[in-house]
Coordinates of C-alpha atoms in Angstrom, one line a residue:
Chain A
X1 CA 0.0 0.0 0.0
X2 CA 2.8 2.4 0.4
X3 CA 2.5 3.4 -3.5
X4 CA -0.2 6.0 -2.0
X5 CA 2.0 7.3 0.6
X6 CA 3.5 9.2 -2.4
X7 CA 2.0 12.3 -3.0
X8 CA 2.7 12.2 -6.2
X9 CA 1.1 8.7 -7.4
X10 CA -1.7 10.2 -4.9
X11 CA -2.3 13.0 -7.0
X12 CA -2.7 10.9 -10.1
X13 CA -5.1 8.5 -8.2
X14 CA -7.0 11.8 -7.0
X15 CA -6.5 13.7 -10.6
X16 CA -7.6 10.6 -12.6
X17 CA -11.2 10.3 -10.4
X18 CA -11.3 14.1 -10.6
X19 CA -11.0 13.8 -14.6
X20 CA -13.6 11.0 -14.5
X21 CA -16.3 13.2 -12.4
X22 CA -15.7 16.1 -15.2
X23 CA -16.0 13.5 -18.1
X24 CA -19.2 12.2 -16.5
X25 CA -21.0 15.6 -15.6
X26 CA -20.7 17.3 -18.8
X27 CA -21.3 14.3 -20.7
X28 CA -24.3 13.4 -18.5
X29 CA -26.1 16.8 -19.7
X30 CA -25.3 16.9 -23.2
X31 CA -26.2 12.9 -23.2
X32 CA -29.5 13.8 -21.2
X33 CA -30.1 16.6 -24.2
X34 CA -29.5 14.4 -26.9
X35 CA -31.5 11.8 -25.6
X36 CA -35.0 13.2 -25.0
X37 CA -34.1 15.3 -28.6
X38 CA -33.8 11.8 -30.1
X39 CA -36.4 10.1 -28.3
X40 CA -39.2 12.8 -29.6
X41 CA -37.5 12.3 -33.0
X42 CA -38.2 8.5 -32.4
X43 CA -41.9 9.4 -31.6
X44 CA -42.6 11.8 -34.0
X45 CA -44.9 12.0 -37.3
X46 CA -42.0 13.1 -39.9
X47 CA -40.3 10.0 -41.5
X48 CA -37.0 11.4 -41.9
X49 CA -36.9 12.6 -37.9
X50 CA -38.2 8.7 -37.2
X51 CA -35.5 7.6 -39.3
X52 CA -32.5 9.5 -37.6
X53 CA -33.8 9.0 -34.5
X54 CA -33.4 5.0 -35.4
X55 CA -30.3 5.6 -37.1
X56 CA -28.5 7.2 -34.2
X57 CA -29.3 4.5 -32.0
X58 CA -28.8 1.5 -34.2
X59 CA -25.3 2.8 -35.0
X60 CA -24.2 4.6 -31.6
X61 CA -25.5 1.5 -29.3
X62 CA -23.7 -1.1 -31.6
X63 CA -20.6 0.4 -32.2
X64 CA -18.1 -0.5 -29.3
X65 CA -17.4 2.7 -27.1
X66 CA -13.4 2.3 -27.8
X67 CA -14.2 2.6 -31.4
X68 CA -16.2 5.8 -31.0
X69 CA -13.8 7.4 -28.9
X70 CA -11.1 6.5 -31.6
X71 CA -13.0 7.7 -34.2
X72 CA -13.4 11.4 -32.1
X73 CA -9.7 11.6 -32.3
X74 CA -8.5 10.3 -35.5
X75 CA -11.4 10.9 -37.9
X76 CA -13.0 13.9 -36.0
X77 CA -9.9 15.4 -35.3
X78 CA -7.4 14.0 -37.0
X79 CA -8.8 13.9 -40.6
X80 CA -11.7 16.1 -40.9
X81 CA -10.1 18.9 -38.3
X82 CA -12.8 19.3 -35.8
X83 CA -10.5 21.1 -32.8
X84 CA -12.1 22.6 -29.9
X85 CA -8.6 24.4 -28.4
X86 CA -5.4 24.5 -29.1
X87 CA -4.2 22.9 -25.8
X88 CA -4.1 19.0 -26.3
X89 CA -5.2 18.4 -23.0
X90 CA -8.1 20.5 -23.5
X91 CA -9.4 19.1 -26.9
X92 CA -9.0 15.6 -25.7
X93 CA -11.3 16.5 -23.5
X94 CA -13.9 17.5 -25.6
X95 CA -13.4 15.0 -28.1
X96 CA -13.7 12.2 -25.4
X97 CA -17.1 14.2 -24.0
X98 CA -18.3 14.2 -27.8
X99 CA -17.6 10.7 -28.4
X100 CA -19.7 9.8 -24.1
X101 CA -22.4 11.8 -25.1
X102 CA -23.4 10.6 -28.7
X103 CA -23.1 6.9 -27.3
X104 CA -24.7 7.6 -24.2
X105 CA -27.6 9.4 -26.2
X106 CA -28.5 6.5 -27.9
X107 CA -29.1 4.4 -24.5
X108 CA -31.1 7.5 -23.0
X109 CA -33.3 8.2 -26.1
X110 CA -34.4 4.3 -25.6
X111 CA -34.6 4.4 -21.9
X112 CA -36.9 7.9 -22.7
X113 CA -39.2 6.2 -25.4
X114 CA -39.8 3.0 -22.9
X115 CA -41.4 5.9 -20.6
X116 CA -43.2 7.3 -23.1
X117 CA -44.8 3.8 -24.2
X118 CA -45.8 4.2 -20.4
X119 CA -48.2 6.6 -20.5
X120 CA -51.8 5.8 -21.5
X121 CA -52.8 6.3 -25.1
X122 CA -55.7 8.3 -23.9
X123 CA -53.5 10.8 -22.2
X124 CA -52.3 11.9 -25.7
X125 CA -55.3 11.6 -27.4
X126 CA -57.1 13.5 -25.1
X127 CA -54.3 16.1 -25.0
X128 CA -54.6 16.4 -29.1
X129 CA -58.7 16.8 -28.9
X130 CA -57.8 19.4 -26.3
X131 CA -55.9 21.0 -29.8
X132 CA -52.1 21.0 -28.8
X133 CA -49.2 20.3 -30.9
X134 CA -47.4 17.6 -31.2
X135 CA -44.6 19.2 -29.7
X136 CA -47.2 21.0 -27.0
X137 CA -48.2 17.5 -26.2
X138 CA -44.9 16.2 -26.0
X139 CA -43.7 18.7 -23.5
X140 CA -46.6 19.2 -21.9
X141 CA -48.2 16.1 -21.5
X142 CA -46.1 12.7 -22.2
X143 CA -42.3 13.8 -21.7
X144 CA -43.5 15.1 -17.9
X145 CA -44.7 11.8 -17.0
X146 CA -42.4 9.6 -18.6
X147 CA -39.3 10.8 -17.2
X148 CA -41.2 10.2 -14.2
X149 CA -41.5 6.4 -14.8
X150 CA -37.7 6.2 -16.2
X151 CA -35.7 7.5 -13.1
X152 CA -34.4 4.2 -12.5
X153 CA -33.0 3.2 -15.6
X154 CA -31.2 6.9 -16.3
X155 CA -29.8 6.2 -12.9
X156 CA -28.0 3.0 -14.5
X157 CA -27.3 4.5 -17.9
X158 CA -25.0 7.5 -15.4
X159 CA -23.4 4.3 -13.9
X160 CA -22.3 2.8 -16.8
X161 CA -21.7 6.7 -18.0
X162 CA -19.3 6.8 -15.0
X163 CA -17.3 3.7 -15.6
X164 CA -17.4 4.1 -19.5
X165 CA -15.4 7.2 -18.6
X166 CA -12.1 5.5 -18.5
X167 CA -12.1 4.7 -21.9
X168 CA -11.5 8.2 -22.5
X169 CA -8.1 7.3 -21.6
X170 CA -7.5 5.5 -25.2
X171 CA -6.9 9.2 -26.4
X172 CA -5.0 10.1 -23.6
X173 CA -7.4 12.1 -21.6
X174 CA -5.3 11.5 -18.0
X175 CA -8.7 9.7 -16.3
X176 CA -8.3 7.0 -13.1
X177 CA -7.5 3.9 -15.8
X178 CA -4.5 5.6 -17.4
X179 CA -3.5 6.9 -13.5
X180 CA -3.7 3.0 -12.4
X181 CA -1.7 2.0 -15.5
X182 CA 1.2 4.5 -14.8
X183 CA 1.1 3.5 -11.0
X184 CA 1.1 -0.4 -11.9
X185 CA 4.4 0.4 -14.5
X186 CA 6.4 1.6 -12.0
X187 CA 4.9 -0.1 -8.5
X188 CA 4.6 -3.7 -10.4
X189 CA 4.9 -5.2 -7.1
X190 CA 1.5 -3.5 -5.6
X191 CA -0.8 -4.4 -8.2
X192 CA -3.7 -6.2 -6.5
X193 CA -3.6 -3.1 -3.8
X194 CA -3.7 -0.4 -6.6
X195 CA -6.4 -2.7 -8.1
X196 CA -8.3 -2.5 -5.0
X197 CA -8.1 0.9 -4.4
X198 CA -9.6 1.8 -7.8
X199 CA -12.0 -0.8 -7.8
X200 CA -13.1 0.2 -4.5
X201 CA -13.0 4.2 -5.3
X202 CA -15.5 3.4 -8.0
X203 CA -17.5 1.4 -5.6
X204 CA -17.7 4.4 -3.1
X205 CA -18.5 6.4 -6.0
X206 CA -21.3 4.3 -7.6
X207 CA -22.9 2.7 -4.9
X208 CA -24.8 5.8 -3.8
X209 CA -25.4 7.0 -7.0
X210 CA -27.5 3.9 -7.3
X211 CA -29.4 4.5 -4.0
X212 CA -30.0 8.0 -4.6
X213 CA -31.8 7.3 -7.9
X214 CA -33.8 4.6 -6.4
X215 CA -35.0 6.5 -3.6
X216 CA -35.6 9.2 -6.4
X217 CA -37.7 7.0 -9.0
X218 CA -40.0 6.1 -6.0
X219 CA -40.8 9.3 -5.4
X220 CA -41.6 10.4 -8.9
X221 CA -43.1 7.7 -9.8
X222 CA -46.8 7.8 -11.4
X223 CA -48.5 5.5 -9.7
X224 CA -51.6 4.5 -11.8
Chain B
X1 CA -28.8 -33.7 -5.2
X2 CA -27.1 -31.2 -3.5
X3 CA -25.1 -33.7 -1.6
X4 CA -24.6 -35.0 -5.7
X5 CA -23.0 -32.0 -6.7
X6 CA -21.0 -30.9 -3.9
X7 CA -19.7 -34.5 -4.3
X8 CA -19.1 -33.8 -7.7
X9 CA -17.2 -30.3 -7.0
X10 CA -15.5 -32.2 -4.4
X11 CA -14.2 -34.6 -6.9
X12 CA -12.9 -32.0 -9.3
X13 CA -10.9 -30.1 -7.0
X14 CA -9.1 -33.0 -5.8
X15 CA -8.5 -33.6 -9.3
X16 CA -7.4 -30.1 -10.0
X17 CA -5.1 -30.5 -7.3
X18 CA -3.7 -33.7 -8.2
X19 CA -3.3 -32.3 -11.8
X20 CA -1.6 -29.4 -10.4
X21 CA 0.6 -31.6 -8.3
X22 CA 1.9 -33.3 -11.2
X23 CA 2.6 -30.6 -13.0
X24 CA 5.0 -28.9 -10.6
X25 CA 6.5 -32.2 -10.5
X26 CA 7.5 -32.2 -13.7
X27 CA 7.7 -28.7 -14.0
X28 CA 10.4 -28.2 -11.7
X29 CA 13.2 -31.3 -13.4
X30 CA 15.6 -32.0 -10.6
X31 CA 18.7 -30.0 -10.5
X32 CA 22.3 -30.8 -9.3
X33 CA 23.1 -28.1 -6.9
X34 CA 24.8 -25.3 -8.1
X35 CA 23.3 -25.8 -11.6
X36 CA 20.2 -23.4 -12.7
X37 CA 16.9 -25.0 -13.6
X38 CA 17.1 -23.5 -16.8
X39 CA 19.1 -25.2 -18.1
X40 CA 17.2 -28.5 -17.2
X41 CA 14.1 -26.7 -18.5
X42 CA 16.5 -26.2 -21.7
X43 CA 17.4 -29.3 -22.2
X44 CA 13.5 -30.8 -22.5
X45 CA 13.2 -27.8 -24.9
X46 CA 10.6 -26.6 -21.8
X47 CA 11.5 -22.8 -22.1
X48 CA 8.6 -20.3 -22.1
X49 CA 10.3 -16.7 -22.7
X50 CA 8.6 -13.4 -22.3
X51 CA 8.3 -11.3 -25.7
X52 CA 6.7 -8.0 -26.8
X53 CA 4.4 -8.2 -29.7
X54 CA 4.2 -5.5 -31.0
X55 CA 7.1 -3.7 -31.9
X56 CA 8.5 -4.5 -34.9
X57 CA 12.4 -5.2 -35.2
X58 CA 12.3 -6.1 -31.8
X59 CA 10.1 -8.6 -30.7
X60 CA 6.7 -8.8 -33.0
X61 CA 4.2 -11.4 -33.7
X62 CA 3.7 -12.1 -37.5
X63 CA 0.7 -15.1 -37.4
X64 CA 1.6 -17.4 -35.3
X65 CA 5.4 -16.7 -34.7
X66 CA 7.8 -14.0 -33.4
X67 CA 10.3 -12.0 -35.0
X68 CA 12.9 -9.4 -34.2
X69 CA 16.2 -8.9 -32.4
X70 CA 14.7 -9.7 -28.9
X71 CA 13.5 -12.7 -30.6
X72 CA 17.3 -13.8 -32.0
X73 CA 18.6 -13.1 -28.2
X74 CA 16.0 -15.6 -27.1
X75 CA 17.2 -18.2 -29.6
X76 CA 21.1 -18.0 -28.6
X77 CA 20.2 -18.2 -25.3
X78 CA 18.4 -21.6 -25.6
X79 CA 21.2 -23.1 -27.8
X80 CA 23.6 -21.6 -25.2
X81 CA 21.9 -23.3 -22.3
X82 CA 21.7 -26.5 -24.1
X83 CA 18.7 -26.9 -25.7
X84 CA 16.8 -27.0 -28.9
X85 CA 16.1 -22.9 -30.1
X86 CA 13.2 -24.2 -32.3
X87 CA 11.9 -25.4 -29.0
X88 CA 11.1 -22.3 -27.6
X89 CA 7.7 -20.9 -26.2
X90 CA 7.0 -17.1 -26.1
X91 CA 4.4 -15.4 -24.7
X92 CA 3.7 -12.2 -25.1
X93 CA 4.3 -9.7 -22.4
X94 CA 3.4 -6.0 -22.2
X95 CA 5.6 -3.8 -20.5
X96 CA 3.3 -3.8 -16.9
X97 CA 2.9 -7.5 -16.5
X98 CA 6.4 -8.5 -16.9
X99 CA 7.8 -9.2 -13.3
X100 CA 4.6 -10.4 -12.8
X101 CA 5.3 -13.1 -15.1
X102 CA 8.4 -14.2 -13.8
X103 CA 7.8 -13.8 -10.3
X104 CA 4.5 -16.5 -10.7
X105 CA 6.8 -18.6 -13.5
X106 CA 5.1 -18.2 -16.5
X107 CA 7.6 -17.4 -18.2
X108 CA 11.0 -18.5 -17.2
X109 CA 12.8 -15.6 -19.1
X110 CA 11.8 -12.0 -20.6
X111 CA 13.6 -10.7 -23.4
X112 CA 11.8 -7.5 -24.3
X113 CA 13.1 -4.1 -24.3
X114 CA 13.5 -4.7 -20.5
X115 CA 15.2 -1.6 -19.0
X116 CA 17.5 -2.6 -16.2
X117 CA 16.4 -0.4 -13.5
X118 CA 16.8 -0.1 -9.0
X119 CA 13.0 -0.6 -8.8
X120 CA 13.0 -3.5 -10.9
X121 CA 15.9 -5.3 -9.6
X122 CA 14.0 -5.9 -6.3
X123 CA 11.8 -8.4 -8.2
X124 CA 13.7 -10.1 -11.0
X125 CA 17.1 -10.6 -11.3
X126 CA 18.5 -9.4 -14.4
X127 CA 21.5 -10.5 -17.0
X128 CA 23.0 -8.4 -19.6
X129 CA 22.4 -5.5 -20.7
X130 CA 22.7 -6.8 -24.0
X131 CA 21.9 -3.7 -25.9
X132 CA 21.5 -0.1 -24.7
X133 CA 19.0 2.2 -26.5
X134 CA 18.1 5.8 -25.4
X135 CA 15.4 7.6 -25.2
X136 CA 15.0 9.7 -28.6
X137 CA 12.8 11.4 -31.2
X138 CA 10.9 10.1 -34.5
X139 CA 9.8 13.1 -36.4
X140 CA 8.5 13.5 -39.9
X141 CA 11.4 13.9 -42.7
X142 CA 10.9 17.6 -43.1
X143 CA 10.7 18.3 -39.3
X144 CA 13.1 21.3 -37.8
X145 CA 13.0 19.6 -34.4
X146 CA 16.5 18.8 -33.6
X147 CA 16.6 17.8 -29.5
X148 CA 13.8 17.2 -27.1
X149 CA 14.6 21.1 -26.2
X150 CA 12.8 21.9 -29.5
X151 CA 9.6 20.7 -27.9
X152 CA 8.1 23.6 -26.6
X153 CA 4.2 24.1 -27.4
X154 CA 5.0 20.9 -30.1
X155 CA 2.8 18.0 -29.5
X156 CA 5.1 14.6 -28.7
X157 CA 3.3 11.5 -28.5
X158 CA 4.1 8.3 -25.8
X159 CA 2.5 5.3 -24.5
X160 CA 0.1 6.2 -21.4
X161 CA 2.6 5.5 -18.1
X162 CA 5.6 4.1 -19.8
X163 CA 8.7 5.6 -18.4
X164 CA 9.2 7.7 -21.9
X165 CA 6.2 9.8 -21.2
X166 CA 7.0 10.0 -17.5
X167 CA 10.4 11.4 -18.6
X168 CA 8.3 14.1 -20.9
X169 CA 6.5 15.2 -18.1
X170 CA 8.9 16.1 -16.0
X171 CA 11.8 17.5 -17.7
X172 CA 9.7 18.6 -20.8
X173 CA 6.5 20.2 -19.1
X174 CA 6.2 22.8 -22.3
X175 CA 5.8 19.9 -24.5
X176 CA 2.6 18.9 -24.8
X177 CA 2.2 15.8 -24.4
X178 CA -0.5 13.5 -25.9
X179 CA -0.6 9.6 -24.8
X180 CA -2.2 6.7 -26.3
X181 CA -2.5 3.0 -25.1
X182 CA 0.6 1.6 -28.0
X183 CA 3.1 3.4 -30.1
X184 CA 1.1 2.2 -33.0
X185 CA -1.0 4.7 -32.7
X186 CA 1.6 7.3 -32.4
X187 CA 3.0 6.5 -35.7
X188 CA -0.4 6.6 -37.1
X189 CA -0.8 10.3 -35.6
X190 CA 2.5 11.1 -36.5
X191 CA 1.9 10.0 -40.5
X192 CA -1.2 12.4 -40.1
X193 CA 0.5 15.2 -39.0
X194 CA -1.6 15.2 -35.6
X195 CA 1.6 15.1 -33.8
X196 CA 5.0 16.6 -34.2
X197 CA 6.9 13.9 -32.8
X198 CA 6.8 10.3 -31.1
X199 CA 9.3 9.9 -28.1
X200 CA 10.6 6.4 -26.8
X201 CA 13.7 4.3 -26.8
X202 CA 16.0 5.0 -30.7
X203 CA 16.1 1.1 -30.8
X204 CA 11.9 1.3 -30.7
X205 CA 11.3 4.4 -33.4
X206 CA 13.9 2.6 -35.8
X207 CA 11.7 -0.6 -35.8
X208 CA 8.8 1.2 -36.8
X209 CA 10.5 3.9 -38.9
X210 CA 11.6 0.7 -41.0
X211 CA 8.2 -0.3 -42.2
X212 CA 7.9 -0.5 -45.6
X213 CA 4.4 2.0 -45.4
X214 CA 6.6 4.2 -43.7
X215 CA 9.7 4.1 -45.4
X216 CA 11.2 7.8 -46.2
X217 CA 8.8 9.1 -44.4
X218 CA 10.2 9.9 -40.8
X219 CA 13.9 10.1 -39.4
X220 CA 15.1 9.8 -36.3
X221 CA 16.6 12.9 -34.5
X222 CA 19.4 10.7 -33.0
X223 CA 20.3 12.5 -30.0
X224 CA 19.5 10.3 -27.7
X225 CA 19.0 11.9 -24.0
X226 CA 18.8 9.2 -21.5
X227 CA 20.1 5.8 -21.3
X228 CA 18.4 2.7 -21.1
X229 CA 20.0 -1.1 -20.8
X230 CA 18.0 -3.9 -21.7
X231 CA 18.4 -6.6 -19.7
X232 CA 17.1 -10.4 -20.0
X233 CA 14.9 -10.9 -16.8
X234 CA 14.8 -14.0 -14.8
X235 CA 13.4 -15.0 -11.3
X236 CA 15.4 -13.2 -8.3
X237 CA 16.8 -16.1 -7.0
X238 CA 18.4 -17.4 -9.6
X239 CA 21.5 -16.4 -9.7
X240 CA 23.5 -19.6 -11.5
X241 CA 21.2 -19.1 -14.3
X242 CA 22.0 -14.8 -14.7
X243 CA 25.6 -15.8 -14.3
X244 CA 25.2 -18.7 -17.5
X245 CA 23.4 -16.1 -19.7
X246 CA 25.7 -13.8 -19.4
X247 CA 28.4 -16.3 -20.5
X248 CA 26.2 -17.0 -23.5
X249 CA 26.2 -13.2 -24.0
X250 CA 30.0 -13.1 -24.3
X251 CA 30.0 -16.3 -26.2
X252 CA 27.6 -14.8 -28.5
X253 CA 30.0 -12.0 -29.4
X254 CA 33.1 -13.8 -29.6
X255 CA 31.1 -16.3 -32.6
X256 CA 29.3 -13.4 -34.5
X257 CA 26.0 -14.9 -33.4
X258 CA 25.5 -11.7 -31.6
X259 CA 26.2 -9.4 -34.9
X260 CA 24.2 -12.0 -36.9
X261 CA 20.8 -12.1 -34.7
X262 CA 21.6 -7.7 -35.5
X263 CA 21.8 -8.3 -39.0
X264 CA 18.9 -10.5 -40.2
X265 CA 16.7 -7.8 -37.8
X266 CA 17.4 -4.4 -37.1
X267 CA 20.2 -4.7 -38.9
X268 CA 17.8 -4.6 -42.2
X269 CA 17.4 -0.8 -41.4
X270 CA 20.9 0.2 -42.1
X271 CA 22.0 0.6 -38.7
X272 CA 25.2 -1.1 -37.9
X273 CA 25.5 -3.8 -35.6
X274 CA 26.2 -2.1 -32.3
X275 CA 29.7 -3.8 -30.1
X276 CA 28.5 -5.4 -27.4
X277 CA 30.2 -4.2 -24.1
X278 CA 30.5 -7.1 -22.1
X279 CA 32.6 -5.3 -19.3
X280 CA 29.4 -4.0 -18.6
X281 CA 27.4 -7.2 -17.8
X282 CA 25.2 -7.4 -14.3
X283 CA 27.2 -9.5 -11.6
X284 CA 23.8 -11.3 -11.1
X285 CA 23.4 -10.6 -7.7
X286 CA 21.0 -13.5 -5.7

């Protein structure tokens, strides 16, 4: 265990969870965005808005995260010259957070449209006699309640969010994997303890992240 | 039923531990004292050594078999202990799992790009050095970097936690540094122009610069600024069988099988064979 008695190896243990909790936040929100934005597209009466909506989630929740990631850096950035700052560090960021939240869309857009199948068709039809719009009904009426009934399964979709996190490391965004690989390289003799820690940091991390959105969905929930 | 299966559990892990019983047995061939079981293991063409994959020149896996320098070194080493080369096992190692691999035994030797360093000596015993690279620069053809002072604000690429990065970090802090999980990738960022320069040991960038889709393409800035001796790792304790590879070593030059293994390898990128110094071998410490 004395590998964290360094400050030094502790400040990359504490850096990489810090870079992890920013990875996670801002791709959280942008994922969240893109999720209900898909999911009305899903629901929605144009084709072509049906269509992408599909699209999105076909591709994004079939293509392996590490893949995505990949492609932020070397086709995003590499080839086609997307760069959000001139600091490496900085753009890596971004490009890891791009590559979180467009996966991470697809799973919420699904998780949205399961709580929209949850509400009773009269709700909508009643709500469209009433004369709203589709998007007027949408906000008003079905999105309100079924985010109600799909607390629960966002809560696991920022859990997996969380842990997916590391694999911003394969662009060399400094997250807790890369810090555990860099401690293991040159402490090769601690590695079940610097396992542990890790594993158990995400455990601290997770574990009431779980209850917290289980305590939440039965709160919200519609009961019916 | 239940009583069935836990019988039937019970069964197999007496099994398991019979199997496993047998096979140190014959794992571990006696040894007249004095002598290292290596040579033993040798001798029934047993040896399991410790390669890289992936770095081409060195140690790389092309199908089903390895090729490269590290890969030659392996070779006169079995012969020199007494057994058959074409009897060898490797297994490929990556740079974290290495002493791990020798400390548990499975691999009895590692031959791949091992850096001899303080830390590392507390866990594995190490013969050679049988080459020593340095840590350098692969930029494009046309680059005006000369030295890793000609870094600043220039983006260098490494592998995430390997000691070349490390060394980046701290003595280069203007560089800006960008990290990915094999050098592979650097050379692919580096043919797009994504970064300026890739950074790890000369020996390393030569390998890759040597690829035919790369060929003309980058150069080395061969100033090397740090020193790193490859050793040939073996378990702690065994200090008969660091002493006998090191005589293979000296052997090895003395019969040109050192400057051959260079040749048919590395050698193929117009380097010259490099003289081994064998003043300079470990005194295999036990």
């Amino acid at each position: 265990m004395d590998v964290f008695l360094d400050p030094a190896n502790r400040q990359a243990y504490l850096d990489g969870f810090l870079t992890i909790l920013k990875l996670t936040g801002a791709s959280a929100l942008l994922a969240l965005a893109l999720g209900m934005l898909l999911a009305a597209c899903r629901v929605s009466p144009v084709p072509v808005l049906r269509a992408l909506g599909a699209g999105w989630v076909h591709l994004f929740r079939n293509t392996p995260l590490t893949l995505v990631i990949l492609f932020c850096f070397f086709g995003l950035y590499s080839a086609v010259g997307v760069e959000f700052s001139e600091d490496i560090h900085v753009n890596n960021y971004w490009l890891a957070v791009t590559g979180l939240s467009a996966y991470t869309a697809a799973f919420v857009c699904e998780a949205i449209r399961s709580g929209i199948n949850t509400v009773p068709v009269g709700q909508a039809e009643a709500a469209r006699a009433l004369g709203l719009s589709f998007s007027q009904n949408l906000r008003l009426i079905i999105l309100p309640q079924a985010m109600r009934s799909v607390v629960a399964p966002l809560g696991s979709i920022l859990i997996a969010l969380t842990k997916n996190a590391t694999i911003a490391g394969v662009i060399g965004v400094a997250e807790a994997s890369s810090a555990m690989k860099a401690l293991i390289e040159s402490n090769g003799d601690q590695t079940i303890a610097i396992f542990a820690v890790f594993a158990l940091t995400f455990v601290a991390l997770l574990v009431p992240v779980g209850y917290a959105f289980s305590a939440l969905a039965n709160r919200l929930v519609v009961r019916r | 039923m239940r009583i069935k299966r836990l019988a039937a559990i019970a069964a197999v892990a007496v099994l398991a531990f019979g199997a496993a019983a047998c096979g140190s047995d014959s794992d571990t061939p006696s040894t007249p004292s004095g002598e290292s079981p290596l040579v033993a293991k040798a001798k029934a063409g047993q040896l399991k050594f410790g390669v890289k994959a992936d770095q081409p020149g060195l140690g790389l896996q092309a199908g089903s078999a390895y090729e490269g320098f590290d890969i030659e070194i392996a070779k006169i080493i079995a012969k020199g202990l007494g057994g058959d080369a074409a009897k060898n096992t490797y297994v490929t190692t990556v740079s974290a799992n290495r002493e791990p691999f020798i400390q548990t035994g499975q691999v009895d030797i590692v031959v791949a790009t091992y850096t001899i360093n303080d830390d590392r000596k507390k866990k594995v015993n190490f013969a050679g050095p049988y080459f020593t690279a340095g840590q350098d620069l692969l930029v494009p053809t046309a680059s005006t970097i000369t030295g890793p002072e000609g870094l600043d604000g220039k983006k260098v690429c490494s592998v995430t936690g390997s000691t070349p990065a490390k060394r980046i970090k701290e003595k280069y802090p203007k560089a800006q540094l960008q990290e990915f999980d094999a050098y592979s990738k650097c050379i692919e960022a580096l043919n797009t122009g994504t970064v300026d320069a890739v950074t790890t040991d000369d020996i390393i960038l030569a390998g890759y610069a040597a690829q035919s889709q790369y060929a003309g393409k980058f150069k080395l800035v061969g100033k090397p600024f740090s020193s790193e001796p490859y050793g040939i790792g073996l378990k702690l304790e065994d200090k008969a069988g660091c002493t006998k590879i090191n005589e293979i070593l000296k052997a090895s030059v003395t019969d040109g099988s050192y400057k051959a293994a260079w040749d048919a390898t590395l050698g193929k990128s117009g380097t010259p064979a490099p003289t081994l110094d064998v003043s300079k071998l470990t005194n295999c410490p036990a």
